[in-house]
Coordinates of C-alpha atoms in Angstrom, one line a residue:
M1 CA 0.0 0.0 0.0
T2 CA 1.5 3.3 -1.0
G3 CA 1.2 6.5 1.0
P4 CA 0.2 10.0 -0.1
S5 CA 2.3 11.3 -3.0
L6 CA 3.9 14.7 -3.4
P7 CA 2.5 17.3 -5.9
D8 CA 3.7 16.6 -9.5
P9 CA 6.8 18.8 -10.0
A10 CA 6.3 19.0 -13.7
A11 CA 2.8 20.4 -13.2
S12 CA 3.6 22.7 -10.3
R13 CA 5.2 26.1 -9.9
A14 CA 6.7 28.2 -7.1
V15 CA 7.4 32.0 -7.0
L16 CA 9.6 33.2 -4.2
I17 CA 9.5 37.0 -3.7
G18 CA 11.6 39.0 -1.3
G19 CA 12.8 42.5 -0.6
A20 CA 16.2 42.8 1.1
E21 CA 17.3 46.3 0.0
Y22 CA 15.1 49.5 0.4
E23 CA 15.6 53.2 -0.2
R24 CA 13.4 54.5 2.6
L25 CA 12.9 51.4 4.9
D26 CA 15.3 49.4 7.0
Q27 CA 17.4 46.9 5.1
L28 CA 16.5 43.2 5.5
P29 CA 19.6 41.3 4.5
A30 CA 18.2 38.0 5.9
V31 CA 15.6 38.0 3.1
R32 CA 18.3 37.4 0.5
A33 CA 19.4 34.2 2.3
N34 CA 15.7 33.3 2.8
L35 CA 15.1 33.3 -1.0
R36 CA 18.4 31.5 -1.9
D37 CA 18.0 28.6 0.5
L38 CA 14.2 28.2 0.2
A39 CA 14.6 27.9 -3.5
A40 CA 17.3 25.3 -3.0
S41 CA 15.1 23.3 -0.7
L42 CA 12.1 23.2 -3.0
R43 CA 14.4 22.2 -5.9
D44 CA 16.2 19.5 -3.8
P45 CA 15.2 16.1 -5.3
L46 CA 15.4 14.6 -1.8
L47 CA 12.6 17.0 -0.7
W48 CA 10.3 17.9 -3.6
G49 CA 12.5 18.2 -6.7
L50 CA 10.8 21.2 -8.4
P51 CA 12.6 21.8 -11.7
E52 CA 14.7 24.9 -11.6
Q53 CA 12.7 26.6 -14.3
H54 CA 9.5 26.0 -12.3
C55 CA 10.9 27.8 -9.2
V56 CA 11.2 31.5 -10.0
V57 CA 13.0 33.9 -7.5
V58 CA 12.0 37.6 -7.6
G59 CA 14.5 39.6 -5.6
D60 CA 14.0 43.3 -4.6
P61 CA 11.1 44.0 -6.9
T62 CA 10.9 47.7 -7.9
S63 CA 7.3 47.7 -9.4
A64 CA 4.0 46.0 -9.2
V65 CA 4.6 44.5 -12.6
G66 CA 7.9 43.0 -11.5
L67 CA 6.3 41.5 -8.4
L68 CA 3.0 40.3 -9.8
D69 CA 3.7 39.3 -13.4
P70 CA 5.7 36.2 -12.3
V71 CA 2.8 35.1 -10.1
H72 CA 0.3 35.5 -12.9
R73 CA 2.5 33.6 -15.3
A74 CA 3.2 30.8 -12.8
G75 CA -0.6 30.7 -12.0
E76 CA -1.4 30.1 -15.7
E77 CA 1.2 27.4 -16.0
A78 CA 0.6 25.5 -12.8
E79 CA -2.0 22.6 -13.0
D80 CA -1.2 20.8 -9.8
T81 CA 0.2 23.1 -7.1
L82 CA 1.2 26.8 -7.0
V83 CA 3.4 28.0 -4.1
V84 CA 3.9 31.7 -3.6
Y85 CA 6.2 33.1 -0.9
Y86 CA 6.8 36.7 0.1
A87 CA 9.3 38.0 2.6
G88 CA 10.1 41.7 3.3
H89 CA 8.4 44.7 4.7
G90 CA 4.7 44.6 5.2
L91 CA 3.0 48.0 5.2
R92 CA -0.4 48.8 6.7
D93 CA -2.4 51.7 5.5
P94 CA -3.0 54.0 8.5
D95 CA -6.7 54.7 7.6
S96 CA -8.0 51.4 6.1
A97 CA -5.5 49.0 7.8
D98 CA -5.1 47.2 4.4
L99 CA -2.0 45.2 3.9
Y100 CA 0.7 46.3 1.3
L101 CA 3.8 44.5 0.2
A102 CA 6.8 46.8 0.0
L103 CA 8.8 47.5 -3.1
S104 CA 12.4 48.7 -2.9
G105 CA 11.3 52.3 -3.2
S106 CA 8.3 52.1 -0.8
R107 CA 7.9 54.7 2.0
P108 CA 6.5 54.1 5.5
N109 CA 2.7 54.6 5.9
T110 CA 2.2 55.2 2.2
G111 CA 0.5 52.2 0.7
Y112 CA 0.4 53.7 -2.8
T113 CA 4.2 53.3 -3.0
A114 CA 3.8 49.6 -2.4
V115 CA 1.7 46.7 -3.9
A116 CA -1.7 46.2 -2.4
Y117 CA -2.1 42.6 -1.1
E118 CA -5.5 42.5 -2.9
H119 CA -3.6 42.4 -6.2
L120 CA -1.6 39.3 -5.1
R121 CA -4.9 37.7 -3.8
T122 CA -6.4 38.3 -7.2
A123 CA -3.5 36.6 -9.0
L124 CA -3.9 33.5 -6.7
R125 CA -7.6 33.4 -7.3
Q126 CA -7.1 33.5 -11.1
S127 CA -4.6 30.6 -11.1
R128 CA -5.8 27.4 -12.6
A129 CA -3.7 25.3 -10.2
R130 CA -5.8 22.8 -8.2
R131 CA -4.1 23.7 -5.0
K132 CA -2.4 27.0 -3.9
V133 CA -0.1 27.8 -1.0
L134 CA 0.7 31.3 0.1
I135 CA 3.5 31.9 2.7
L136 CA 3.8 35.5 4.1
D137 CA 6.8 36.5 6.1
C138 CA 6.1 40.2 6.3
C139 CA 7.7 42.8 8.6
F140 CA 7.7 46.5 9.5
S141 CA 10.8 48.3 10.4
G142 CA 12.3 48.2 13.9
R143 CA 15.7 48.5 15.7
A144 CA 16.7 45.2 17.3
A145 CA 14.1 43.4 15.2
R146 CA 11.7 44.2 12.4
T147 CA 8.1 43.7 13.2
L148 CA 4.7 43.3 11.7
N149 CA 2.2 45.0 13.9
G150 CA -1.6 44.8 13.9
T151 CA -4.6 43.7 16.0
E152 CA -6.1 41.5 13.3
D153 CA -5.2 38.0 12.4
I154 CA -3.2 38.4 9.2
A155 CA -3.9 34.9 8.1
A156 CA -7.6 35.6 8.2
L157 CA -7.1 38.9 6.5
A158 CA -5.0 37.3 3.8
A159 CA -7.4 34.4 3.1
V160 CA -7.8 33.4 -0.5
D161 CA -10.4 30.9 -1.8
G162 CA -9.0 27.5 -2.2
T163 CA -5.6 28.5 -0.8
Y164 CA -3.6 27.5 2.3
V165 CA -2.2 30.8 3.8
L166 CA 0.6 30.5 6.3
T167 CA 1.8 33.7 8.0
A168 CA 4.7 34.5 10.3
S169 CA 2.7 36.6 12.8
P170 CA -0.2 36.1 15.1
P171 CA -2.7 39.0 15.7
N172 CA -1.0 40.4 18.8
R173 CA 2.7 39.6 18.3
A174 CA 5.5 40.6 15.9
A175 CA 7.2 38.7 13.1
L176 CA 10.9 38.8 13.8
A177 CA 13.9 39.4 11.6
P178 CA 16.6 39.4 14.3
V179 CA 19.7 41.5 13.6
G180 CA 22.7 39.4 13.0
E181 CA 20.9 36.1 12.1
T182 CA 21.2 34.5 8.7
Y183 CA 17.4 34.2 8.2
T184 CA 14.3 35.8 9.5
A185 CA 12.9 33.9 12.5
F186 CA 10.0 32.3 10.7
T187 CA 11.7 31.3 7.5
G188 CA 14.8 30.1 9.4
E189 CA 12.7 27.7 11.4
L190 CA 10.9 26.6 8.2
L191 CA 14.3 25.9 6.5
R192 CA 15.5 23.9 9.5
L193 CA 12.3 21.8 9.4
L194 CA 12.7 21.1 5.7
R195 CA 16.4 20.2 5.9
S196 CA 16.2 18.0 9.0
G197 CA 12.7 16.7 8.8
I198 CA 10.5 15.6 11.7
A199 CA 11.6 12.8 13.9
D200 CA 8.9 10.1 14.2
G201 CA 6.9 12.1 11.6
P202 CA 5.2 10.7 8.4
E203 CA 7.2 9.9 5.3
V204 CA 5.8 13.0 3.6
I205 CA 5.0 16.2 5.4
D206 CA 1.7 18.0 4.8
L207 CA 1.0 21.7 5.3
D208 CA -0.8 21.2 8.6
T209 CA 2.1 19.2 10.0
I210 CA 4.5 22.0 8.9
Y211 CA 2.3 24.6 10.6
R212 CA 2.0 22.6 13.9
E213 CA 5.7 21.8 14.0
L214 CA 6.7 25.4 13.2
A215 CA 4.4 26.7 16.0
D216 CA 5.9 24.3 18.5
R217 CA 9.5 25.1 17.5
L218 CA 9.0 28.9 17.5
R219 CA 7.1 28.8 20.8
S220 CA 10.0 26.9 22.4
R221 CA 12.3 29.7 21.4
S222 CA 10.0 32.4 22.7
R223 CA 9.4 33.6 19.2
P224 CA 6.0 34.6 17.6
S225 CA 3.8 31.7 16.5
P226 CA 2.6 31.5 12.9
R227 CA -1.0 31.6 11.8
R228 CA -2.8 29.7 9.1
S229 CA -6.0 30.0 7.0
Q230 CA -7.2 27.2 4.7
E231 CA -10.2 26.0 2.7
N232 CA -11.2 22.7 1.1
D233 CA -9.1 20.8 3.6
I234 CA -6.0 21.7 1.6
G235 CA -3.9 21.4 4.8
R236 CA -3.6 17.7 4.2
L237 CA -1.6 18.4 1.0
P238 CA 1.8 16.7 1.2
L239 CA 4.5 19.2 0.3
V240 CA 7.9 17.6 0.9
R241 CA 9.5 14.4 1.9
N242 CA 10.5 14.0 5.5
R243 CA 14.3 14.0 5.6
A244 CA 14.3 12.4 9.0
R245 CA 12.5 9.3 7.5
A246 CA 14.1 9.2 4.0
A247 CA 16.9 6.8 3.2
P248 CA 20.1 8.5 2.3
D249 CA 20.3 9.8 -1.3
V250 CA 16.9 8.5 -2.3
P251 CA 15.1 11.1 -4.5
A252 CA 11.5 11.9 -3.9
G253 CA 9.3 9.7 -6.1
P254 CA 7.5 12.2 -8.2
V255 CA 10.7 13.8 -9.5
L256 CA 12.2 10.6 -10.8
D257 CA 10.3 10.7 -14.1
A258 CA 11.2 14.4 -14.6
D259 CA 14.9 13.6 -14.0
V260 CA 14.8 10.8 -16.5
R261 CA 13.2 13.0 -19.1
T262 CA 15.8 15.7 -18.6
A263 CA 18.7 13.2 -18.9
M264 CA 17.1 11.7 -22.0
T265 CA 16.8 15.1 -23.7
A266 CA 20.4 16.0 -23.0
A267 CA 21.8 12.6 -24.0
G268 CA 19.6 12.6 -27.2
L269 CA 21.0 16.0 -28.2
R270 CA 24.6 14.8 -27.8
L271 CA 23.9 11.6 -29.7
G272 CA 22.1 13.4 -32.5
R273 CA 25.0 15.8 -33.0
L274 CA 27.4 12.9 -33.1
L275 CA 25.3 11.0 -35.7
R276 CA 24.8 14.1 -37.8
G277 CA 28.6 14.8 -37.7
S278 CA 29.3 11.4 -39.0
G279 CA 26.8 11.8 -41.9
R280 CA 24.1 9.5 -40.4
N281 CA 21.3 12.1 -40.8
R282 CA 18.4 9.7 -40.9
D283 CA 19.5 8.2 -37.5
A284 CA 20.2 11.6 -36.1
L285 CA 16.7 12.8 -37.1
S286 CA 15.1 9.8 -35.3
V287 CA 17.2 10.4 -32.1
L288 CA 16.5 14.2 -32.1
R289 CA 12.8 13.6 -32.6
M290 CA 12.7 11.2 -29.7
A291 CA 14.6 13.7 -27.5
F292 CA 12.2 16.4 -28.6
D293 CA 9.3 14.4 -27.4
E294 CA 10.9 14.0 -24.0
R295 CA 11.9 17.6 -23.5
V296 CA 9.3 18.5 -20.9
G297 CA 11.1 19.5 -17.7
S298 CA 14.4 20.1 -19.4
D299 CA 16.2 23.4 -18.9
R300 CA 15.5 26.1 -21.4
D301 CA 19.0 26.3 -23.0
T302 CA 19.0 22.6 -23.6
T303 CA 15.6 22.7 -25.2
F304 CA 16.5 25.6 -27.4
A305 CA 19.7 23.8 -28.5
L306 CA 17.7 20.7 -29.3
Q307 CA 15.1 22.7 -31.3
L308 CA 17.8 24.4 -33.3
E309 CA 19.6 21.2 -34.1
L310 CA 16.4 19.4 -35.1
S311 CA 15.2 22.3 -37.3
E312 CA 18.6 22.5 -39.0
L313 CA 18.4 18.8 -39.8
L314 CA 14.8 19.1 -41.1
A315 CA 15.7 22.0 -43.3
D316 CA 18.7 20.2 -44.7
S317 CA 16.4 17.3 -45.5
G318 CA 14.1 19.6 -47.5
R319 CA 11.4 19.7 -44.8
A320 CA 11.4 23.5 -44.3
R321 CA 7.8 23.7 -43.1
E322 CA 8.5 21.2 -40.2
A323 CA 11.6 23.1 -39.4
V324 CA 9.6 26.3 -39.1
E325 CA 7.0 24.6 -36.8
V326 CA 9.8 23.4 -34.5
L327 CA 11.3 26.9 -34.2
E328 CA 8.0 28.6 -33.8
Q329 CA 7.4 26.6 -30.7
A330 CA 10.8 27.7 -29.5
F331 CA 10.1 31.3 -30.4
H332 CA 7.1 31.5 -28.0
Q333 CA 9.5 30.6 -25.2
T334 CA 12.0 33.4 -26.1
R335 CA 9.5 35.9 -24.6
E336 CA 10.5 34.5 -21.1
T337 CA 14.3 34.7 -21.5
T338 CA 17.0 36.9 -22.9
G339 CA 19.8 34.3 -23.3
P340 CA 22.0 33.9 -26.4
E341 CA 20.1 30.7 -27.4
A342 CA 16.9 32.7 -27.6
V343 CA 18.5 35.2 -30.0
Q344 CA 19.8 32.4 -32.1
V345 CA 16.4 30.8 -32.3
C346 CA 14.9 34.1 -33.6
R347 CA 17.6 34.6 -36.2
R348 CA 17.3 31.1 -37.6
L349 CA 13.5 31.3 -37.6
A350 CA 13.7 34.6 -39.5
E351 CA 16.0 33.0 -42.1
L352 CA 13.6 30.1 -42.7
L353 CA 10.6 32.4 -42.9
Q354 CA 12.4 34.7 -45.4
E355 CA 13.4 31.7 -47.5
S356 CA 9.8 30.6 -47.6
G357 CA 8.5 34.0 -48.6
N358 CA 7.1 35.1 -45.3
H359 CA 9.0 38.4 -45.2
V360 CA 6.6 40.3 -42.9
Q361 CA 6.7 37.6 -40.2
A362 CA 10.5 37.4 -40.6
C363 CA 10.8 41.1 -39.9
E364 CA 8.7 40.7 -36.8
V365 CA 10.9 37.9 -35.5
L366 CA 14.1 39.9 -36.2
K367 CA 12.7 42.9 -34.4
H368 CA 12.1 40.6 -31.3
A369 CA 15.7 39.3 -31.6
L370 CA 16.9 42.9 -31.6
D371 CA 14.8 43.6 -28.5
L372 CA 16.5 40.6 -26.8
V373 CA 19.9 41.9 -27.7
E374 CA 19.2 45.4 -26.4
S375 CA 17.7 44.0 -23.2
R376 CA 21.0 42.1 -22.5
S377 CA 23.1 45.2 -23.2
P378 CA 24.2 47.1 -20.0
T379 CA 22.3 50.3 -19.4
P380 CA 24.7 53.4 -19.8
R381 CA 25.0 55.4 -16.6

């Protein structure tokens, strides 16, 4: 009999947002470590194994677009589980008591310089993910510790339909970011829980178990207890494997298939290039097509390289239309990256379109390639 399984990494997404540097508010250097190590934990195959491209880190957002667009994008892509994490200054409007998430240029007591929590709530509501998890580690400024003040239960205030909300602060206490510590108090304890697991706990740890364990550990250190809000019994959702129960070096089950697919894609690309280099184009085409079918979960650069290689071989074989179709799929992904492989995809697609007489479309693709090059160029001071 098998136990509960983890969310499917291939169909799940995570967006980790944090503000460490501010122009008008106290600096929160611990948030930078929060983001780095929480991302590493979610990507760890011994815990969950979320593919790197499915775990987006947004550090020091300067605008509402920069903070919210990654959440909307991940919400559209996620089919299984969406995890959104925010750490930084939380601002409260002095008149309405509404919650705002600080940007690097935000000012105290001025909600209009930050992002209204309602906008993040909307992004979560619009997500097509079956299950959503929101973790808020928000703070106001302070001396020895930064705090999140308020008389209301922030978890209840932040509640979102169909979402498990976990917050660092109860209604009458403060969320701490102690000076001199690597992490904020709440996220530091969360990371220790993920890395070490729970002795005598279940093989996989669900959200409610995480909440109860965090509450016990923080209380034992005389630190504020977290709060939660949930609907549809989502607290039973297993999120990570229990490191205290896992055998050494045994990856979490759901990531194994994704790992195999990624390895097959990379190996197929290498073999296809070798076969093509030795003149065995027919064999190379078969191998590259097989690798192309298994590309889901592979990193973007490897996927672009595979699509370029396959399109070149198709074009050389007189199958220009199929080559264009392969590169058009790649072209849609270039809108999410500015790497050199993306520019190469655009240039090669434009060449094929021009050869086939689609001059207007070729110009549009080249314009996008130029935009990619300009976005990669350093901004003059």
